[in-house]
Each structure stands twice: as structure tokens, then as C-alpha cells.
Short mmCIF file of the N, C-alpha and C atoms (twelve columns), coordinates in Angstrom:
data_MODEL
# 
_entry.id   MODEL 
# 
loop_
_atom_site.group_PDB 
_atom_site.id 
_atom_site.type_symbol 
_atom_site.label_atom_id 
_atom_site.label_alt_id 
_atom_site.label_comp_id 
_atom_site.label_asym_id 
_atom_site.label_seq_id 
_atom_site.Cartn_x 
_atom_site.Cartn_y 
_atom_site.Cartn_z 
_atom_site.pdbx_PDB_model_num 
ATOM 1   N N  . MET A 1  -11.379 85.178  18.394  1 
ATOM 2   C CA . MET A 1  -10.288 85.278  17.436  1 
ATOM 3   C C  . MET A 1  -9.016  84.794  18.123  1 
ATOM 4   N N  . GLY A 2  -8.228  83.993  17.450  1 
ATOM 5   C CA . GLY A 2  -7.009  83.447  18.031  1 
ATOM 6   C C  . GLY A 2  -5.892  84.458  18.085  1 
ATOM 7   N N  . LEU A 3  -4.866  84.125  18.871  1 
ATOM 8   C CA . LEU A 3  -3.719  85.008  19.050  1 
ATOM 9   C C  . LEU A 3  -3.035  85.315  17.724  1 
ATOM 10  N N  . PHE A 4  -2.780  84.292  16.917  1 
ATOM 11  C CA . PHE A 4  -2.096  84.520  15.644  1 
ATOM 12  C C  . PHE A 4  -2.935  85.359  14.689  1 
ATOM 13  N N  . SER A 5  -4.240  85.152  14.713  1 
ATOM 14  C CA . SER A 5  -5.113  85.952  13.850  1 
ATOM 15  C C  . SER A 5  -5.051  87.414  14.249  1 
ATOM 16  N N  . ARG A 6  -5.019  87.676  15.555  1 
ATOM 17  C CA . ARG A 6  -4.947  89.068  16.016  1 
ATOM 18  C C  . ARG A 6  -3.603  89.691  15.667  1 
ATOM 19  N N  . LEU A 7  -2.534  88.910  15.758  1 
ATOM 20  C CA . LEU A 7  -1.196  89.444  15.483  1 
ATOM 21  C C  . LEU A 7  -0.919  89.612  13.994  1 
ATOM 22  N N  . PHE A 8  -1.311  88.621  13.208  1 
ATOM 23  C CA . PHE A 8  -0.926  88.611  11.798  1 
ATOM 24  C C  . PHE A 8  -2.087  88.792  10.831  1 
ATOM 25  N N  . GLY A 9  -3.262  88.992  11.354  1 
ATOM 26  C CA . GLY A 9  -4.434  89.130  10.491  1 
ATOM 27  C C  . GLY A 9  -5.017  87.773  10.169  1 
ATOM 28  N N  . SER A 10 -6.243  87.789  9.787   1 
ATOM 29  C CA . SER A 10 -6.905  86.525  9.469   1 
ATOM 30  C C  . SER A 10 -6.558  86.104  8.051   1 
ATOM 31  N N  . SER A 11 -6.850  84.864  7.744   1 
ATOM 32  C CA . SER A 11 -6.592  84.379  6.395   1 
ATOM 33  C C  . SER A 11 -7.525  85.097  5.423   1 
ATOM 34  N N  . PRO A 12 -7.119  85.203  4.164   1 
ATOM 35  C CA . PRO A 12 -7.960  85.912  3.188   1 
ATOM 36  C C  . PRO A 12 -9.343  85.256  3.095   1 
ATOM 37  N N  . LYS A 13 -10.346 86.101  2.963   1 
ATOM 38  C CA . LYS A 13 -11.707 85.588  2.827   1 
ATOM 39  C C  . LYS A 13 -11.855 84.888  1.489   1 
ATOM 40  N N  . GLN A 14 -12.529 83.748  1.509   1 
ATOM 41  C CA . GLN A 14 -12.789 83.045  0.267   1 
ATOM 42  C C  . GLN A 14 -14.041 83.642  -0.366  1 
ATOM 43  N N  . GLU A 15 -13.995 83.760  -1.678  1 
ATOM 44  C CA . GLU A 15 -15.161 84.235  -2.403  1 
ATOM 45  C C  . GLU A 15 -16.282 83.218  -2.260  1 
ATOM 46  N N  . PRO A 16 -17.499 83.671  -2.018  1 
ATOM 47  C CA . PRO A 16 -18.597 82.718  -1.894  1 
ATOM 48  C C  . PRO A 16 -18.888 82.048  -3.236  1 
ATOM 49  N N  . VAL A 17 -19.281 80.801  -3.168  1 
ATOM 50  C CA . VAL A 17 -19.655 80.082  -4.384  1 
ATOM 51  C C  . VAL A 17 -21.088 80.466  -4.711  1 
ATOM 52  N N  . ILE A 18 -21.291 81.007  -5.886  1 
ATOM 53  C CA . ILE A 18 -22.612 81.470  -6.294  1 
ATOM 54  C C  . ILE A 18 -23.161 80.502  -7.328  1 
ATOM 55  N N  . GLU A 19 -24.266 79.895  -6.997  1 
ATOM 56  C CA . GLU A 19 -24.917 78.982  -7.925  1 
ATOM 57  C C  . GLU A 19 -25.725 79.800  -8.937  1 
ATOM 58  N N  . PRO A 20 -25.464 79.619  -10.228 1 
ATOM 59  C CA . PRO A 20 -26.185 80.406  -11.223 1 
ATOM 60  C C  . PRO A 20 -27.623 79.916  -11.410 1 
ATOM 61  N N  . ILE A 21 -28.451 80.816  -11.879 1 
ATOM 62  C CA . ILE A 21 -29.832 80.508  -12.257 1 
ATOM 63  C C  . ILE A 21 -29.859 80.523  -13.777 1 
ATOM 64  N N  . GLU A 22 -30.303 79.433  -14.375 1 
ATOM 65  C CA . GLU A 22 -30.364 79.362  -15.834 1 
ATOM 66  C C  . GLU A 22 -31.690 79.932  -16.308 1 
ATOM 67  N N  . TYR A 23 -31.620 80.782  -17.339 1 
ATOM 68  C CA . TYR A 23 -32.816 81.394  -17.913 1 
ATOM 69  C C  . TYR A 23 -32.571 81.611  -19.394 1 
ATOM 70  N N  . LYS A 24 -33.324 80.918  -20.241 1 
ATOM 71  C CA . LYS A 24 -33.224 81.059  -21.699 1 
ATOM 72  C C  . LYS A 24 -31.791 80.906  -22.193 1 
ATOM 73  N N  . SER A 25 -31.081 79.935  -21.684 1 
ATOM 74  C CA . SER A 25 -29.692 79.587  -21.996 1 
ATOM 75  C C  . SER A 25 -28.664 80.621  -21.509 1 
ATOM 76  N N  . PHE A 26 -29.088 81.593  -20.715 1 
ATOM 77  C CA . PHE A 26 -28.193 82.519  -20.035 1 
ATOM 78  C C  . PHE A 26 -28.008 82.008  -18.609 1 
ATOM 79  N N  . LEU A 27 -26.899 82.358  -17.985 1 
ATOM 80  C CA . LEU A 27 -26.690 82.057  -16.576 1 
ATOM 81  C C  . LEU A 27 -26.654 83.366  -15.807 1 
ATOM 82  N N  . ILE A 28 -27.461 83.442  -14.754 1 
ATOM 83  C CA . ILE A 28 -27.561 84.643  -13.920 1 
ATOM 84  C C  . ILE A 28 -26.893 84.336  -12.584 1 
ATOM 85  N N  . TYR A 29 -25.945 85.189  -12.198 1 
ATOM 86  C CA . TYR A 29 -25.220 85.036  -10.939 1 
ATOM 87  C C  . TYR A 29 -25.537 86.227  -10.028 1 
ATOM 88  N N  . PRO A 30 -26.506 86.088  -9.128  1 
ATOM 89  C CA . PRO A 30 -26.795 87.193  -8.217  1 
ATOM 90  C C  . PRO A 30 -25.689 87.316  -7.178  1 
ATOM 91  N N  . ASN A 31 -25.196 88.522  -6.962  1 
ATOM 92  C CA . ASN A 31 -24.135 88.741  -5.979  1 
ATOM 93  C C  . ASN A 31 -24.240 90.153  -5.417  1 
ATOM 94  N N  . SER A 32 -25.332 90.417  -4.729  1 
ATOM 95  C CA . SER A 32 -25.551 91.744  -4.166  1 
ATOM 96  C C  . SER A 32 -24.429 92.086  -3.194  1 
ATOM 97  N N  . GLU A 33 -24.043 93.359  -3.179  1 
ATOM 98  C CA . GLU A 33 -22.896 93.820  -2.400  1 
ATOM 99  C C  . GLU A 33 -23.336 94.631  -1.205  1 
ATOM 100 N N  . ARG A 34 -22.667 94.407  -0.077  1 
ATOM 101 C CA . ARG A 34 -22.967 95.176  1.127   1 
ATOM 102 C C  . ARG A 34 -22.651 96.649  0.871   1 
ATOM 103 N N  . ASP A 35 -23.566 97.500  1.289   1 
ATOM 104 C CA . ASP A 35 -23.402 98.951  1.183   1 
ATOM 105 C C  . ASP A 35 -23.895 99.533  2.498   1 
ATOM 106 N N  . GLY A 36 -22.994 99.670  3.447   1 
ATOM 107 C CA . GLY A 36 -23.396 100.097 4.789   1 
ATOM 108 C C  . GLY A 36 -24.188 98.989  5.450   1 
ATOM 109 N N  . SER A 37 -25.390 99.307  5.881   1 
ATOM 110 C CA . SER A 37 -26.237 98.301  6.531   1 
ATOM 111 C C  . SER A 37 -27.199 97.638  5.544   1 
ATOM 112 N N  . GLN A 38 -27.063 97.968  4.257   1 
ATOM 113 C CA . GLN A 38 -27.961 97.409  3.247   1 
ATOM 114 C C  . GLN A 38 -27.151 96.696  2.163   1 
ATOM 115 N N  . PHE A 39 -27.859 96.206  1.138   1 
ATOM 116 C CA . PHE A 39 -27.203 95.502  0.040   1 
ATOM 117 C C  . PHE A 39 -27.594 96.136  -1.287  1 
ATOM 118 N N  . ARG A 40 -26.578 96.401  -2.100  1 
ATOM 119 C CA . ARG A 40 -26.780 96.973  -3.429  1 
ATOM 120 C C  . ARG A 40 -26.951 95.825  -4.417  1 
ATOM 121 N N  . ILE A 41 -27.938 95.959  -5.291  1 
ATOM 122 C CA . ILE A 41 -28.230 94.923  -6.274  1 
ATOM 123 C C  . ILE A 41 -27.080 94.858  -7.280  1 
ATOM 124 N N  . ALA A 42 -26.502 93.655  -7.405  1 
ATOM 125 C CA . ALA A 42 -25.363 93.465  -8.301  1 
ATOM 126 C C  . ALA A 42 -25.293 92.007  -8.728  1 
ATOM 127 N N  . GLY A 43 -24.554 91.777  -9.802  1 
ATOM 128 C CA . GLY A 43 -24.356 90.411  -10.276 1 
ATOM 129 C C  . GLY A 43 -23.854 90.404  -11.696 1 
ATOM 130 N N  . LYS A 44 -23.953 89.235  -12.308 1 
ATOM 131 C CA . LYS A 44 -23.517 89.121  -13.701 1 
ATOM 132 C C  . LYS A 44 -24.417 88.143  -14.441 1 
ATOM 133 N N  . ILE A 45 -24.434 88.327  -15.753 1 
ATOM 134 C CA . ILE A 45 -25.153 87.445  -16.669 1 
ATOM 135 C C  . ILE A 45 -24.110 86.930  -17.653 1 
ATOM 136 N N  . THR A 46 -24.119 85.624  -17.897 1 
ATOM 137 C CA . THR A 46 -23.174 85.053  -18.852 1 
ATOM 138 C C  . THR A 46 -23.912 84.177  -19.861 1 
ATOM 139 N N  . LYS A 47 -23.253 83.978  -20.996 1 
ATOM 140 C CA . LYS A 47 -23.753 83.054  -22.009 1 
ATOM 141 C C  . LYS A 47 -22.594 82.684  -22.926 1 
ATOM 142 N N  . GLU A 48 -22.535 81.420  -23.294 1 
ATOM 143 C CA . GLU A 48 -21.530 80.994  -24.259 1 
ATOM 144 C C  . GLU A 48 -22.086 81.202  -25.659 1 
ATOM 145 N N  . ILE A 49 -21.347 81.969  -26.462 1 
ATOM 146 C CA . ILE A 49 -21.748 82.281  -27.834 1 
ATOM 147 C C  . ILE A 49 -20.580 81.937  -28.744 1 
ATOM 148 N N  . ASN A 50 -20.816 81.033  -29.676 1 
ATOM 149 C CA . ASN A 50 -19.781 80.584  -30.616 1 
ATOM 150 C C  . ASN A 50 -18.510 80.155  -29.887 1 
ATOM 151 N N  . GLY A 51 -18.668 79.427  -28.790 1 
ATOM 152 C CA . GLY A 51 -17.529 78.908  -28.051 1 
ATOM 153 C C  . GLY A 51 -16.840 79.901  -27.142 1 
ATOM 154 N N  . GLU A 52 -17.339 81.136  -27.079 1 
ATOM 155 C CA . GLU A 52 -16.734 82.170  -26.242 1 
ATOM 156 C C  . GLU A 52 -17.711 82.554  -25.129 1 
ATOM 157 N N  . LEU A 53 -17.218 82.604  -23.897 1 
ATOM 158 C CA . LEU A 53 -18.057 82.983  -22.765 1 
ATOM 159 C C  . LEU A 53 -18.168 84.499  -22.704 1 
ATOM 160 N N  . LYS A 54 -19.377 85.001  -22.889 1 
ATOM 161 C CA . LYS A 54 -19.643 86.438  -22.808 1 
ATOM 162 C C  . LYS A 54 -20.162 86.744  -21.406 1 
ATOM 163 N N  . GLU A 55 -19.852 87.940  -20.921 1 
ATOM 164 C CA . GLU A 55 -20.242 88.304  -19.559 1 
ATOM 165 C C  . GLU A 55 -20.695 89.760  -19.502 1 
ATOM 166 N N  . HIS A 56 -21.777 89.980  -18.780 1 
ATOM 167 C CA . HIS A 56 -22.284 91.334  -18.542 1 
ATOM 168 C C  . HIS A 56 -22.415 91.503  -17.030 1 
ATOM 169 N N  . ARG A 57 -21.653 92.411  -16.443 1 
ATOM 170 C CA . ARG A 57 -21.727 92.691  -15.004 1 
ATOM 171 C C  . ARG A 57 -22.490 93.988  -14.809 1 
ATOM 172 N N  . PHE A 58 -23.226 94.031  -13.705 1 
ATOM 173 C CA . PHE A 58 -23.889 95.293  -13.405 1 
ATOM 174 C C  . PHE A 58 -24.093 95.495  -11.918 1 
ATOM 175 N N  . ILE A 59 -24.164 96.772  -11.556 1 
ATOM 176 C CA . ILE A 59 -24.475 97.203  -10.196 1 
ATOM 177 C C  . ILE A 59 -25.544 98.270  -10.344 1 
ATOM 178 N N  . ARG A 60 -26.626 98.105  -9.608  1 
ATOM 179 C CA . ARG A 60 -27.733 99.059  -9.686  1 
ATOM 180 C C  . ARG A 60 -27.711 99.978  -8.475  1 
ATOM 181 N N  . SER A 61 -28.435 101.066 -8.565  1 
ATOM 182 C CA . SER A 61 -28.497 102.004 -7.455  1 
ATOM 183 C C  . SER A 61 -29.427 101.534 -6.342  1 
ATOM 184 N N  . ASP A 62 -30.279 100.537 -6.634  1 
ATOM 185 C CA . ASP A 62 -31.221 100.030 -5.640  1 
ATOM 186 C C  . ASP A 62 -30.477 99.412  -4.456  1 
ATOM 187 N N  . VAL A 63 -30.921 99.724  -3.244  1 
ATOM 188 C CA . VAL A 63 -30.406 99.070  -2.045  1 
ATOM 189 C C  . VAL A 63 -31.570 98.502  -1.247  1 
ATOM 190 N N  . ILE A 64 -31.342 97.318  -0.662  1 
ATOM 191 C CA . ILE A 64 -32.378 96.598  0.074   1 
ATOM 192 C C  . ILE A 64 -31.742 96.076  1.361   1 
ATOM 193 N N  . SER A 65 -32.538 95.947  2.406   1 
ATOM 194 C CA . SER A 65 -31.987 95.579  3.710   1 
ATOM 195 C C  . SER A 65 -31.524 94.130  3.814   1 
ATOM 196 N N  . LEU A 66 -32.116 93.203  3.080   1 
ATOM 197 C CA . LEU A 66 -31.734 91.790  3.164   1 
ATOM 198 C C  . LEU A 66 -31.030 91.344  1.884   1 
ATOM 199 N N  . LYS A 67 -29.916 90.636  2.034   1 
ATOM 200 C CA . LYS A 67 -29.172 90.149  0.866   1 
ATOM 201 C C  . LYS A 67 -30.032 89.221  0.015   1 
ATOM 202 N N  . SER A 68 -30.793 88.344  0.651   1 
ATOM 203 C CA . SER A 68 -31.620 87.396  -0.119  1 
ATOM 204 C C  . SER A 68 -32.645 88.144  -0.970  1 
ATOM 205 N N  . ASP A 69 -33.235 89.213  -0.440  1 
ATOM 206 C CA . ASP A 69 -34.194 90.007  -1.215  1 
ATOM 207 C C  . ASP A 69 -33.503 90.749  -2.352  1 
ATOM 208 N N  . ALA A 70 -32.303 91.271  -2.088  1 
ATOM 209 C CA . ALA A 70 -31.553 91.982  -3.129  1 
ATOM 210 C C  . ALA A 70 -31.161 91.023  -4.252  1 
ATOM 211 N N  . ASP A 71 -30.739 89.806  -3.889  1 
ATOM 212 C CA . ASP A 71 -30.382 88.817  -4.913  1 
ATOM 213 C C  . ASP A 71 -31.610 88.407  -5.724  1 
ATOM 214 N N  . GLU A 72 -32.742 88.255  -5.059  1 
ATOM 215 C CA . GLU A 72 -33.981 87.891  -5.756  1 
ATOM 216 C C  . GLU A 72 -34.385 88.976  -6.750  1 
ATOM 217 N N  . LEU A 73 -34.278 90.233  -6.343  1 
ATOM 218 C CA . LEU A 73 -34.607 91.342  -7.240  1 
ATOM 219 C C  . LEU A 73 -33.616 91.397  -8.404  1 
ATOM 220 N N  . MET A 74 -32.347 91.089  -8.144  1 
ATOM 221 C CA . MET A 74 -31.347 91.064  -9.210  1 
ATOM 222 C C  . MET A 74 -31.725 90.035  -10.265 1 
ATOM 223 N N  . VAL A 75 -32.190 88.867  -9.831  1 
ATOM 224 C CA . VAL A 75 -32.583 87.816  -10.773 1 
ATOM 225 C C  . VAL A 75 -33.776 88.280  -11.608 1 
ATOM 226 N N  . ARG A 76 -34.772 88.903  -10.969 1 
ATOM 227 C CA . ARG A 76 -35.941 89.396  -11.716 1 
ATOM 228 C C  . ARG A 76 -35.538 90.449  -12.737 1 
ATOM 229 N N  . LYS A 77 -34.672 91.385  -12.331 1 
ATOM 230 C CA . LYS A 77 -34.234 92.434  -13.256 1 
ATOM 231 C C  . LYS A 77 -33.393 91.841  -14.390 1 
ATOM 232 N N  . SER A 78 -32.606 90.829  -14.084 1 
ATOM 233 C CA . SER A 78 -31.800 90.167  -15.115 1 
ATOM 234 C C  . SER A 78 -32.685 89.489  -16.143 1 
ATOM 235 N N  . LYS A 79 -33.729 88.828  -15.681 1 
ATOM 236 C CA . LYS A 79 -34.653 88.166  -16.611 1 
ATOM 237 C C  . LYS A 79 -35.327 89.182  -17.520 1 
ATOM 238 N N  . MET A 80 -35.717 90.332  -16.959 1 
ATOM 239 C CA . MET A 80 -36.307 91.395  -17.787 1 
ATOM 240 C C  . MET A 80 -35.308 91.880  -18.827 1 
ATOM 241 N N  . LEU A 81 -34.054 92.064  -18.411 1 
ATOM 242 C CA . LEU A 81 -33.011 92.529  -19.320 1 
ATOM 243 C C  . LEU A 81 -32.789 91.520  -20.439 1 
ATOM 244 N N  . ILE A 82 -32.757 90.243  -20.094 1 
ATOM 245 C CA . ILE A 82 -32.589 89.190  -21.106 1 
ATOM 246 C C  . ILE A 82 -33.772 89.190  -22.064 1 
ATOM 247 N N  . ASP A 83 -34.995 89.314  -21.535 1 
ATOM 248 C CA . ASP A 83 -36.188 89.337  -22.391 1 
ATOM 249 C C  . ASP A 83 -36.166 90.524  -23.349 1 
ATOM 250 N N  . GLN A 84 -35.680 91.668  -22.884 1 
ATOM 251 C CA . GLN A 84 -35.689 92.881  -23.694 1 
ATOM 252 C C  . GLN A 84 -34.531 92.953  -24.686 1 
ATOM 253 N N  . MET A 85 -33.353 92.497  -24.268 1 
ATOM 254 C CA . MET A 85 -32.152 92.726  -25.082 1 
ATOM 255 C C  . MET A 85 -31.510 91.456  -25.635 1 
ATOM 256 N N  . ALA A 86 -31.829 90.321  -25.077 1 
ATOM 257 C CA . ALA A 86 -31.224 89.042  -25.481 1 
ATOM 258 C C  . ALA A 86 -29.687 89.172  -25.516 1 
ATOM 259 N N  . GLU A 87 -29.060 88.661  -26.575 1 
ATOM 260 C CA . GLU A 87 -27.603 88.649  -26.649 1 
ATOM 261 C C  . GLU A 87 -26.983 90.026  -26.858 1 
ATOM 262 N N  . SER A 88 -27.781 91.025  -27.201 1 
ATOM 263 C CA . SER A 88 -27.220 92.365  -27.403 1 
ATOM 264 C C  . SER A 88 -26.720 92.996  -26.108 1 
ATOM 265 N N  . ILE A 89 -27.001 92.395  -24.945 1 
ATOM 266 C CA . ILE A 89 -26.478 92.946  -23.689 1 
ATOM 267 C C  . ILE A 89 -24.948 92.831  -23.635 1 
ATOM 268 N N  . PHE A 90 -24.376 91.996  -24.483 1 
ATOM 269 C CA . PHE A 90 -22.930 91.803  -24.473 1 
ATOM 270 C C  . PHE A 90 -22.197 92.751  -25.413 1 
ATOM 271 N N  . LYS A 91 -22.905 93.607  -26.110 1 
ATOM 272 C CA . LYS A 91 -22.263 94.531  -27.056 1 
ATOM 273 C C  . LYS A 91 -21.932 95.835  -26.410 1 
# 
């Protein structure tokens, strides 16, 4: 870490760019969150309906040791949610 970073703090962290997974015209954005030494399953599902972007965010109680595994599980759970509820998830 450089001298200025130690004195004045580091520059703000940039949000990671999350590539969405398209499923049945919905976009799934896995973004599991660090929770101690593990990752909590989290993310959002979006869909454009009548020209308006709808969004459903969620955080689950499940925690997994690897971020990639947590994101993969988030995508599977999102697909199940879309299959079960379709556009009603936005209500």
C-alpha cells in the first residue's frame, strides 16, 4: 500500500460488473455477498415490462464457502422462482 493510500485512505472500490444470465426473457444478476468467511446467496432478477424495467432483489439465508458456488446456486434458485411465479415476482 502506498504512502498516500495509508494517509488518506484508498480510492473508493468500484462495483464489480456483473454479467446477467438471460432466462425466459428475464435477466438474472448473481451477486452473492460476503458474510464473514462465507458468501450469502443474493442477487436480482429484472425484466422490461411495457417499457418499464422491473426489478426483484433478494438475499437468502443460505451461506456457502465459495462465491462462485453461491452465485451458481442463486441462478438455479432464480430460475425456479421465475418458473413458479413468472412476472408476479414484481408485485
